[in-house]
Amino acid sequence: MNKNNILKTYKAGDIIMSQGDHGDYAYIIEEGRVEIYIEKEDGEKQVFGTRGPGSMIGEMALIDSGPRTASIRAIKDCKFLIITQDDFTRRLNESDPIVRMTTEVILTRYRDTLSRALINKDRKQSAPTESVELQSAASSNAIEQVKMANELKEGFEKGQLFFQFQPIVDIQNNRLAGFESLMRWNHPERGFIRPDIFIPVAEQTGLIHEMTPWLLSEGAKAIEAVQKAAPDMVDKPFASINLSSNNFQKAALLKEAKKCIKNTDIKPEQIHLEITERVLMSNPEKTRLILEELEQDNFHISIDDFGTGYSSLSYLHNFPIHTLKIDRSFVLEMMENEKSMALIKSMIALGNNMNMSIIAEGIEHKQEVIAFKELGCDMIQGYYFSRPLNLDDLIEYAKKPIIVD
Ligand code: G
Ligand code: G
Ligand code: MN
């Protein structure tokens, strides 16, 4: 049983809900039987029917806290699972926009139809209009998302998506260690759209599965290009690739990772797969199995935005992790805020003790580079060294010596 759904029991004869009460949860009947009825103004009781195990009751409370349209009474001892409005809203927000819109519209129309029927029959009033606000808010959001999903698919097919590569510098040796591949979308009308906006759309629609092999192969191509253009300056540079939680729902990842380096001189350890703590914790068991497979084949795993997730430290030794990328938010404050500095120190110590390398992200100033070097941090990624670059500029960057001045 999902821990969000609390169990509730009633005795035969108990009233579970009364017409007119405000409700903010629905029930799924696990055991027992209930009777659904309305009480008319003259006090007469009209029974709609009974419901048993597997049925849902009080479902309209999931979309709004409006009055219950009927009363429900237990006719046997009952056990229910409770679904709260908050829980339902959260799940709905996580679901596909079309599923969300359809669910909201159907539940809203259902409530309107019922209340219209009641009002017309009992009070001879005109029918209320549909809950226009809720419906239009839901649909405008959904339309926007569906539109973007279609445009993204088209854009992907038409070559509007491309990569930039941000150098990652080994600060102990002043060498280019590798780079992070960052996807970009040049939309024909809207210009550049940030990955924070379109990646969630790609995840929701499943387009991300088509993107991943491309992501990996473009990363591998960039490694080859850098290696070839600057053999004296770089030694086995790595490409850091951002993965999504969807990549851990399918078994394809290992196969795709192997494929991207097939027939190349690239070693698996040059492919760094970045995942966030959130992805790690959303399905820990399955994720661990996939990561262990990747690790057996020597692919390299990095934790992105490290320090911002809600995970416990214990996951660090339960997963095969090679690198921690300290989130930019800590760096932003480290020079002014002693606590941020203390956190950074402990993250570096943790990484060193567990044999993981550390990348500090979002470094923009020289004094931060110096501070991180003294703290024993291995690598830095940030505007101080370079913004994300197109491939030609990355190659030029790789050819030049790196000087901190
Ligand atoms: O470049 P920057 O603003 O552009 O990137 C924003 C966010 O988008 C980063 O947190 C990064 O993890 C994510 N991102 C960039 N490229 C990709 C990608 O190819 N795949 C996934 N899943 N996320 C990406
Ligand atoms: O995947 P991740 O969330 O780590 O993505 C890195 C993001 O951080 C990218 O959007 C990249 O453009 C951005 N970034 C990298 N270095 C800097 C920096 O020095 N300053 C700022 N403001 N952003 C940076
Ligand atoms: Mn990243």
Short mmCIF file of C-alpha atoms and ligand atoms in Angstrom, two decimals:
data_model
loop_
_atom_site.label_atom_id
_atom_site.label_comp_id
_atom_site.label_asym_id
_atom_site.label_seq_id
_atom_site.Cartn_x
_atom_site.Cartn_y
_atom_site.Cartn_z
CA MET A 1 0.00 0.00 0.00
CA ASN A 2 1.20 3.49 -0.84
CA LYS A 3 2.13 5.29 2.35
CA ASN A 4 0.24 8.40 1.20
CA ASN A 5 -3.04 6.51 1.31
CA ILE A 6 -4.15 6.13 4.88
CA LEU A 7 -6.44 3.33 5.89
CA LYS A 8 -9.73 4.11 7.62
CA THR A 9 -12.32 1.76 9.15
CA TYR A 10 -16.07 2.16 9.78
CA LYS A 11 -18.63 -0.02 11.54
CA ALA A 12 -21.86 -1.10 9.88
CA GLY A 13 -24.36 1.76 10.29
CA ASP A 14 -21.75 4.55 10.50
CA ILE A 15 -22.31 7.60 8.33
CA ILE A 16 -19.23 8.10 6.17
CA MET A 17 -20.22 11.39 4.60
CA SER A 18 -23.30 13.60 4.60
CA GLN A 19 -24.79 15.47 1.73
CA GLY A 20 -23.78 19.14 1.90
CA ASP A 21 -20.60 18.56 3.94
CA HIS A 22 -17.35 19.81 2.49
CA GLY A 23 -14.99 17.03 1.59
CA ASP A 24 -11.37 16.96 0.54
CA TYR A 25 -10.79 13.28 0.09
CA ALA A 26 -12.16 10.27 -1.72
CA TYR A 27 -12.19 6.65 -0.58
CA ILE A 28 -11.42 3.37 -2.26
CA ILE A 29 -13.39 0.55 -0.62
CA GLU A 30 -11.04 -2.22 0.37
CA GLU A 31 -13.54 -4.26 2.38
CA GLY A 32 -17.24 -3.98 3.24
CA ARG A 33 -20.20 -2.35 1.53
CA VAL A 34 -21.79 1.09 1.54
CA GLU A 35 -25.09 2.63 0.55
CA ILE A 36 -25.29 5.92 -1.34
CA TYR A 37 -28.40 8.05 -0.93
CA ILE A 38 -29.74 11.59 -1.00
CA GLU A 39 -32.13 13.17 1.42
CA LYS A 40 -34.74 15.34 -0.25
CA GLU A 41 -36.05 18.55 1.26
CA ASP A 42 -39.17 16.77 2.50
CA GLY A 43 -36.91 14.35 4.39
CA GLU A 44 -37.54 11.46 2.05
CA LYS A 45 -34.51 9.25 1.44
CA GLN A 46 -33.67 8.16 -2.07
CA VAL A 47 -31.14 5.37 -2.40
CA PHE A 48 -28.89 5.41 -5.49
CA GLY A 49 -27.32 2.06 -4.90
CA THR A 50 -24.61 0.24 -3.02
CA ARG A 51 -20.88 -0.10 -3.64
CA GLY A 52 -18.38 -2.75 -2.58
CA PRO A 53 -14.64 -3.57 -2.69
CA GLY A 54 -12.72 -1.86 -5.48
CA SER A 55 -15.18 1.03 -5.88
CA MET A 56 -14.30 4.64 -5.35
CA ILE A 57 -16.64 6.90 -3.43
CA GLY A 58 -16.61 10.66 -2.78
CA GLU A 59 -14.43 11.14 -5.87
CA MET A 60 -15.56 14.67 -6.67
CA ALA A 61 -13.79 15.96 -3.58
CA LEU A 62 -10.57 15.28 -5.46
CA ILE A 63 -11.00 18.29 -7.71
CA ASP A 64 -12.56 20.79 -5.34
CA SER A 65 -13.80 21.01 -1.78
CA GLY A 66 -17.41 21.63 -2.81
CA PRO A 67 -20.32 20.09 -0.90
CA ARG A 68 -20.88 16.34 -1.01
CA THR A 69 -23.73 15.65 -3.43
CA ALA A 70 -24.92 12.55 -1.56
CA SER A 71 -24.68 10.81 1.79
CA ILE A 72 -22.93 7.49 2.26
CA ARG A 73 -23.49 4.97 5.03
CA ALA A 74 -21.67 1.74 5.84
CA ILE A 75 -23.98 -1.27 5.58
CA LYS A 76 -21.22 -3.68 6.58
CA ASP A 77 -18.00 -3.11 8.53
CA CYS A 78 -15.74 -1.27 6.09
CA LYS A 79 -12.09 -0.60 5.39
CA PHE A 80 -11.17 2.26 3.07
CA LEU A 81 -8.05 3.69 1.54
CA ILE A 82 -8.14 7.47 1.70
CA ILE A 83 -7.01 9.53 -1.26
CA THR A 84 -6.52 13.15 -0.31
CA GLN A 85 -7.05 16.07 -2.63
CA ASP A 86 -3.40 17.08 -2.18
CA ASP A 87 -2.18 13.64 -3.11
CA PHE A 88 -4.44 13.51 -6.14
CA THR A 89 -3.39 17.00 -7.29
CA ARG A 90 0.25 16.08 -6.98
CA ARG A 91 -0.22 12.92 -9.03
CA LEU A 92 -2.30 14.77 -11.59
CA ASN A 93 0.39 17.41 -11.97
CA GLU A 94 2.94 14.70 -12.61
CA SER A 95 0.83 13.06 -15.29
CA ASP A 96 0.62 13.65 -19.01
CA PRO A 97 -1.13 17.00 -19.76
CA ILE A 98 -3.84 15.35 -21.83
CA VAL A 99 -4.63 12.86 -19.06
CA ARG A 100 -4.72 15.73 -16.61
CA MET A 101 -6.98 17.90 -18.72
CA THR A 102 -9.37 15.04 -19.46
CA THR A 103 -9.62 14.01 -15.81
CA GLU A 104 -10.27 17.53 -14.61
CA VAL A 105 -12.84 18.23 -17.31
CA ILE A 106 -14.72 14.99 -16.76
CA LEU A 107 -14.89 15.41 -12.98
CA THR A 108 -15.94 19.05 -13.30
CA ARG A 109 -18.68 18.25 -15.83
CA TYR A 110 -19.87 15.38 -13.65
CA ARG A 111 -20.26 17.67 -10.67
CA ASP A 112 -22.03 20.30 -12.77
CA THR A 113 -24.43 17.75 -14.23
CA LEU A 114 -25.28 16.39 -10.79
CA SER A 115 -25.80 19.77 -9.19
CA ARG A 116 -27.88 20.91 -12.17
CA ALA A 117 -30.07 17.84 -11.81
CA LEU A 118 -30.52 18.44 -8.10
CA ILE A 119 -31.23 22.14 -8.42
CA ASN A 120 -33.67 21.75 -11.29
CA LYS A 121 -35.55 19.06 -9.54
CA ASP A 122 -35.72 20.44 -6.03
CA ARG A 123 -35.43 24.19 -6.27
CA LYS A 124 -36.63 25.04 -9.76
CA GLN A 125 -33.64 27.29 -10.32
CA SER A 126 -31.78 27.82 -13.53
CA ALA A 127 -28.84 25.54 -14.14
CA PRO A 128 -25.40 26.81 -13.11
CA THR A 129 -22.85 27.27 -15.84
CA GLU A 130 -19.86 24.98 -15.91
CA SER A 131 -17.00 25.77 -13.61
CA VAL A 132 -15.49 27.82 -16.37
CA GLU A 133 -12.52 29.06 -14.46
CA LEU A 134 -11.15 25.71 -13.45
CA GLN A 135 -11.70 24.29 -16.88
CA SER A 136 -10.07 27.08 -18.83
CA ALA A 137 -7.11 27.26 -16.48
CA ALA A 138 -6.55 23.54 -16.93
CA SER A 139 -6.97 23.61 -20.67
CA SER A 140 -4.79 26.64 -21.41
CA ASN A 141 -1.95 25.03 -19.53
CA ALA A 142 -2.50 21.74 -21.31
CA ILE A 143 -2.76 23.37 -24.73
CA GLU A 144 0.51 25.18 -24.16
CA GLN A 145 2.21 21.95 -23.14
CA VAL A 146 0.79 19.87 -25.94
CA LYS A 147 1.80 22.56 -28.41
CA MET A 148 5.33 22.58 -27.07
CA ALA A 149 5.49 18.79 -27.12
CA ASN A 150 4.54 18.76 -30.81
CA GLU A 151 6.95 21.54 -31.68
CA LEU A 152 9.75 19.84 -29.79
CA LYS A 153 9.27 16.59 -31.66
CA GLU A 154 9.22 18.45 -34.93
CA GLY A 155 12.22 20.54 -33.89
CA PHE A 156 14.17 17.42 -32.96
CA GLU A 157 13.44 15.89 -36.37
CA LYS A 158 14.30 19.11 -38.18
CA GLY A 159 17.62 19.59 -36.44
CA GLN A 160 16.72 22.59 -34.27
CA LEU A 161 18.33 20.91 -31.28
CA PHE A 162 22.08 20.99 -30.79
CA PHE A 163 24.74 20.90 -28.11
CA GLN A 164 27.05 23.23 -26.37
CA PHE A 165 29.97 21.94 -24.38
CA GLN A 166 31.21 23.53 -21.20
CA PRO A 167 34.86 22.85 -20.31
CA ILE A 168 35.66 21.19 -16.98
CA VAL A 169 39.16 22.03 -15.79
CA ASP A 170 41.50 19.94 -13.62
CA ILE A 171 42.63 22.75 -11.29
CA GLN A 172 45.39 20.78 -9.62
CA ASN A 173 47.17 20.44 -12.99
CA ASN A 174 45.63 23.28 -15.03
CA ARG A 175 44.46 20.91 -17.75
CA LEU A 176 41.22 20.39 -19.59
CA ALA A 177 39.73 17.29 -17.95
CA GLY A 178 36.50 17.07 -19.93
CA PHE A 179 33.28 18.91 -20.67
CA GLU A 180 29.56 18.77 -20.00
CA SER A 181 27.20 18.42 -23.00
CA LEU A 182 24.30 20.82 -22.67
CA MET A 183 21.37 20.53 -25.03
CA ARG A 184 19.97 23.63 -26.72
CA TRP A 185 16.85 24.31 -28.74
CA ASN A 186 16.77 27.05 -31.31
CA HIS A 187 13.03 27.49 -31.83
CA PRO A 188 12.17 29.11 -35.21
CA GLU A 189 9.89 31.76 -33.65
CA ARG A 190 10.67 31.85 -29.97
CA GLY A 191 14.45 31.77 -30.24
CA PHE A 192 16.48 29.83 -27.71
CA ILE A 193 14.46 27.82 -25.22
CA ARG A 194 16.16 26.72 -22.04
CA PRO A 195 16.62 23.01 -21.38
CA ASP A 196 14.93 23.44 -17.98
CA ILE A 197 11.77 24.19 -19.99
CA PHE A 198 11.94 21.65 -22.81
CA ILE A 199 13.64 18.67 -21.14
CA PRO A 200 10.63 18.08 -18.84
CA VAL A 201 8.42 18.13 -21.95
CA ALA A 202 10.70 15.59 -23.64
CA GLU A 203 10.53 13.44 -20.51
CA GLN A 204 6.77 13.63 -20.30
CA THR A 205 6.20 12.70 -23.92
CA GLY A 206 8.85 9.99 -24.09
CA LEU A 207 10.83 11.88 -26.74
CA ILE A 208 13.73 11.72 -24.29
CA HIS A 209 14.16 8.05 -25.26
CA GLU A 210 14.85 9.07 -28.83
CA MET A 211 17.18 11.81 -27.64
CA THR A 212 19.38 9.71 -25.36
CA PRO A 213 21.26 7.73 -28.05
CA TRP A 214 21.86 10.99 -29.88
CA LEU A 215 23.03 12.69 -26.69
CA LEU A 216 25.52 9.91 -26.10
CA SER A 217 26.79 9.74 -29.66
CA GLU A 218 27.22 13.54 -29.91
CA GLY A 219 29.15 13.44 -26.63
CA ALA A 220 31.37 10.67 -27.99
CA LYS A 221 31.95 12.56 -31.24
CA ALA A 222 33.00 15.63 -29.30
CA ILE A 223 35.48 13.55 -27.27
CA GLU A 224 37.03 12.19 -30.46
CA ALA A 225 37.24 15.65 -31.99
CA VAL A 226 38.95 17.13 -28.92
CA GLN A 227 41.32 14.16 -28.55
CA LYS A 228 42.33 14.39 -32.18
CA ALA A 229 42.73 18.17 -32.30
CA ALA A 230 44.74 18.55 -29.09
CA PRO A 231 46.51 15.25 -28.34
CA ASP A 232 49.30 17.02 -26.45
CA MET A 233 47.00 19.08 -24.27
CA VAL A 234 44.39 16.54 -23.20
CA ASP A 235 44.56 12.98 -22.03
CA LYS A 236 41.38 10.95 -22.36
CA PRO A 237 38.93 13.84 -21.89
CA PHE A 238 35.49 12.92 -20.66
CA ALA A 239 32.02 13.96 -21.77
CA SER A 240 29.47 14.49 -19.04
CA ILE A 241 25.98 13.58 -20.19
CA ASN A 242 22.81 14.54 -18.27
CA LEU A 243 20.39 11.69 -17.77
CA SER A 244 16.70 11.85 -16.86
CA SER A 245 14.72 9.66 -14.52
CA ASN A 246 13.11 8.11 -17.63
CA ASN A 247 16.49 6.66 -18.56
CA PHE A 248 16.14 4.40 -15.55
CA GLN A 249 12.71 3.09 -16.46
CA LYS A 250 13.96 1.28 -19.53
CA ALA A 251 16.72 -1.27 -19.80
CA ALA A 252 18.24 0.40 -22.86
CA LEU A 253 20.78 2.66 -21.18
CA LEU A 254 23.72 0.26 -20.96
CA LYS A 255 23.23 -0.87 -24.55
CA GLU A 256 23.06 2.72 -25.75
CA ALA A 257 26.13 3.71 -23.75
CA LYS A 258 28.11 0.80 -25.20
CA LYS A 259 26.96 1.64 -28.69
CA CYS A 260 28.16 5.23 -28.56
CA ILE A 261 31.78 4.16 -28.04
CA LYS A 262 31.74 1.17 -30.36
CA ASN A 263 34.34 1.45 -33.13
CA THR A 264 36.00 4.41 -31.42
CA ASP A 265 39.11 4.76 -29.25
CA ILE A 266 36.98 6.09 -26.42
CA LYS A 267 37.08 4.20 -23.13
CA PRO A 268 33.85 3.80 -21.13
CA GLU A 269 35.34 5.82 -18.27
CA GLN A 270 35.36 8.80 -20.62
CA ILE A 271 31.57 8.75 -20.61
CA HIS A 272 30.36 10.39 -17.40
CA LEU A 273 26.67 9.89 -16.79
CA GLU A 274 25.19 12.65 -14.65
CA ILE A 275 22.18 12.00 -12.50
CA THR A 276 20.63 14.08 -9.77
CA GLU A 277 19.95 12.91 -6.24
CA ARG A 278 16.26 13.23 -7.03
CA VAL A 279 16.54 10.67 -9.85
CA LEU A 280 18.57 8.39 -7.62
CA MET A 281 15.97 8.47 -4.88
CA SER A 282 12.84 8.28 -7.03
CA ASN A 283 13.37 4.59 -7.76
CA PRO A 284 16.45 3.59 -5.77
CA GLU A 285 16.35 -0.18 -6.32
CA LYS A 286 15.96 -0.14 -10.07
CA THR A 287 18.37 2.76 -10.47
CA ARG A 288 21.00 0.95 -8.43
CA LEU A 289 20.77 -2.16 -10.62
CA ILE A 290 21.20 -0.13 -13.80
CA LEU A 291 24.06 1.91 -12.35
CA GLU A 292 25.82 -1.25 -11.19
CA GLU A 293 25.62 -2.68 -14.70
CA LEU A 294 27.08 0.52 -16.10
CA GLU A 295 29.83 0.48 -13.51
CA GLN A 296 30.73 -3.13 -14.36
CA ASP A 297 31.37 -1.93 -17.86
CA ASN A 298 33.49 0.93 -16.46
CA PHE A 299 31.14 3.77 -17.32
CA HIS A 300 31.49 6.64 -14.90
CA ILE A 301 28.65 7.98 -12.73
CA SER A 302 28.41 11.57 -11.44
CA ILE A 303 25.95 13.13 -9.06
CA ASP A 304 24.74 16.46 -10.43
CA ASP A 305 23.58 19.38 -8.25
CA PHE A 306 25.04 17.55 -5.26
CA GLY A 307 23.85 18.88 -1.90
CA THR A 308 20.48 20.15 -3.10
CA GLY A 309 18.52 16.88 -2.93
CA TYR A 310 16.73 15.38 0.00
CA SER A 311 18.63 12.16 0.06
CA SER A 312 20.42 10.76 3.03
CA LEU A 313 24.15 10.22 2.99
CA SER A 314 23.69 6.48 3.18
CA TYR A 315 22.84 6.31 -0.51
CA LEU A 316 26.36 7.38 -1.38
CA HIS A 317 27.85 4.04 -0.46
CA ASN A 318 24.89 2.08 -1.78
CA PHE A 319 25.40 3.33 -5.32
CA PRO A 320 28.46 3.12 -7.55
CA ILE A 321 29.30 6.83 -7.72
CA HIS A 322 32.57 8.22 -9.01
CA THR A 323 32.11 11.97 -8.94
CA LEU A 324 30.20 14.58 -6.97
CA LYS A 325 29.35 17.87 -8.63
CA ILE A 326 28.91 20.50 -5.92
CA ASP A 327 25.94 22.66 -6.80
CA ARG A 328 26.44 26.28 -7.75
CA SER A 329 24.20 27.48 -4.93
CA PHE A 330 26.91 26.65 -2.36
CA VAL A 331 29.57 28.36 -4.42
CA LEU A 332 27.52 31.54 -4.74
CA GLU A 333 27.68 32.07 -1.00
CA MET A 334 30.95 30.49 0.02
CA MET A 335 32.97 33.71 0.22
CA GLU A 336 30.44 35.52 2.43
CA ASN A 337 28.79 32.70 4.30
CA GLU A 338 30.77 30.53 6.68
CA LYS A 339 28.14 27.83 6.66
CA SER A 340 28.33 27.43 2.88
CA MET A 341 32.10 27.23 3.18
CA ALA A 342 31.78 24.59 5.90
CA LEU A 343 29.39 22.58 3.74
CA ILE A 344 31.74 22.75 0.79
CA LYS A 345 34.63 21.60 2.95
CA SER A 346 32.64 18.65 4.22
CA MET A 347 31.50 17.68 0.73
CA ILE A 348 35.10 17.69 -0.48
CA ALA A 349 36.24 15.69 2.57
CA LEU A 350 33.40 13.24 2.02
CA GLY A 351 34.35 12.80 -1.64
CA ASN A 352 38.02 12.33 -0.80
CA ASN A 353 37.26 9.78 1.92
CA MET A 354 35.01 7.80 -0.36
CA ASN A 355 37.40 7.93 -3.26
CA MET A 356 35.20 10.10 -5.41
CA SER A 357 36.38 13.06 -7.42
CA ILE A 358 34.84 16.48 -6.91
CA ILE A 359 33.74 19.04 -9.47
CA ALA A 360 32.71 22.48 -8.25
CA GLU A 361 30.08 24.05 -10.50
CA GLY A 362 29.34 27.65 -11.36
CA ILE A 363 32.71 29.19 -10.53
CA GLU A 364 32.92 32.73 -11.87
CA HIS A 365 35.77 34.33 -9.90
CA LYS A 366 39.47 33.81 -9.52
CA GLN A 367 39.40 33.82 -5.72
CA GLU A 368 36.92 30.91 -5.82
CA VAL A 369 39.28 28.93 -8.06
CA ILE A 370 42.11 29.55 -5.62
CA ALA A 371 39.94 28.62 -2.64
CA PHE A 372 38.80 25.36 -4.24
CA LYS A 373 42.34 24.47 -5.22
CA GLU A 374 43.48 24.91 -1.64
CA LEU A 375 40.56 22.86 -0.36
CA GLY A 376 41.72 19.95 -2.52
CA CYS A 377 38.88 20.05 -5.04
CA ASP A 378 39.82 18.27 -8.27
CA MET A 379 37.91 20.04 -11.00
CA ILE A 380 36.00 23.20 -11.78
CA GLN A 381 33.24 23.99 -14.24
CA GLY A 382 32.15 27.59 -14.53
CA TYR A 383 32.13 30.84 -16.43
CA TYR A 384 35.52 31.74 -14.95
CA PHE A 385 37.08 29.19 -17.30
CA SER A 386 34.44 29.18 -19.99
CA ARG A 387 30.77 29.42 -20.83
CA PRO A 388 29.25 26.53 -22.78
CA LEU A 389 30.82 26.54 -26.29
CA ASN A 390 30.00 25.17 -29.70
CA LEU A 391 32.21 22.28 -30.82
CA ASP A 392 34.65 24.39 -32.85
CA ASP A 393 35.22 26.73 -29.93
CA LEU A 394 35.64 23.80 -27.54
CA ILE A 395 38.37 22.46 -29.83
CA GLU A 396 40.09 25.85 -29.85
CA TYR A 397 39.79 25.97 -26.06
CA ALA A 398 41.38 22.54 -25.78
CA LYS A 399 44.40 23.58 -27.82
CA LYS A 400 45.39 26.45 -25.54
CA PRO A 401 47.10 26.21 -22.17
CA ILE A 402 44.93 26.98 -19.16
CA ILE A 403 46.21 29.75 -16.92
CA VAL A 404 44.58 31.03 -13.74
CA ASP A 405 45.28 34.76 -13.56
O1 G B 1 22.79 25.01 -19.70
P1 G B 1 21.95 25.18 -18.62
O2 G B 1 21.02 26.24 -18.33
O3 G B 1 21.69 25.35 -19.84
O4 G B 1 21.15 23.77 -18.35
C1 G B 1 20.05 23.77 -17.56
C2 G B 1 19.71 22.38 -17.10
O5 G B 1 19.29 21.57 -18.18
C3 G B 1 20.85 21.69 -16.43
O6 G B 1 20.45 21.42 -15.11
C4 G B 1 21.05 20.40 -17.17
O7 G B 1 21.15 19.32 -16.27
C5 G B 1 19.78 20.26 -18.03
N1 G B 1 20.19 19.71 -19.31
C6 G B 1 20.95 20.27 -20.26
N2 G B 1 21.13 19.42 -21.30
C7 G B 1 20.47 18.28 -20.97
C8 G B 1 20.30 17.02 -21.61
O8 G B 1 20.82 16.77 -22.69
N3 G B 1 19.54 16.08 -20.97
C9 G B 1 18.96 16.31 -19.77
N4 G B 1 18.24 15.34 -19.23
N5 G B 1 19.13 17.47 -19.13
C10 G B 1 19.87 18.46 -19.71
O1 G B 2 23.34 20.12 -15.25
P1 G B 2 23.53 21.35 -14.43
O2 G B 2 22.38 21.74 -13.59
O3 G B 2 24.75 21.25 -13.60
O4 G B 2 23.78 22.45 -15.56
C1 G B 2 24.77 23.38 -15.49
C2 G B 2 24.14 24.72 -15.73
O5 G B 2 24.89 25.71 -15.07
C3 G B 2 24.09 25.12 -17.17
O6 G B 2 22.91 25.81 -17.35
C4 G B 2 25.26 26.06 -17.32
O7 G B 2 25.10 26.95 -18.40
C5 G B 2 25.21 26.75 -15.98
N1 G B 2 26.51 27.30 -15.55
C6 G B 2 27.71 26.72 -15.66
N2 G B 2 28.67 27.50 -15.12
C7 G B 2 28.06 28.62 -14.65
C8 G B 2 28.53 29.79 -13.99
O8 G B 2 29.71 29.98 -13.72
N3 G B 2 27.60 30.72 -13.65
C9 G B 2 26.28 30.55 -13.94
N4 G B 2 25.44 31.52 -13.59
N5 G B 2 25.81 29.45 -14.54
C10 G B 2 26.69 28.50 -14.91
MN MN B 3 24.54 18.65 -15.30
#
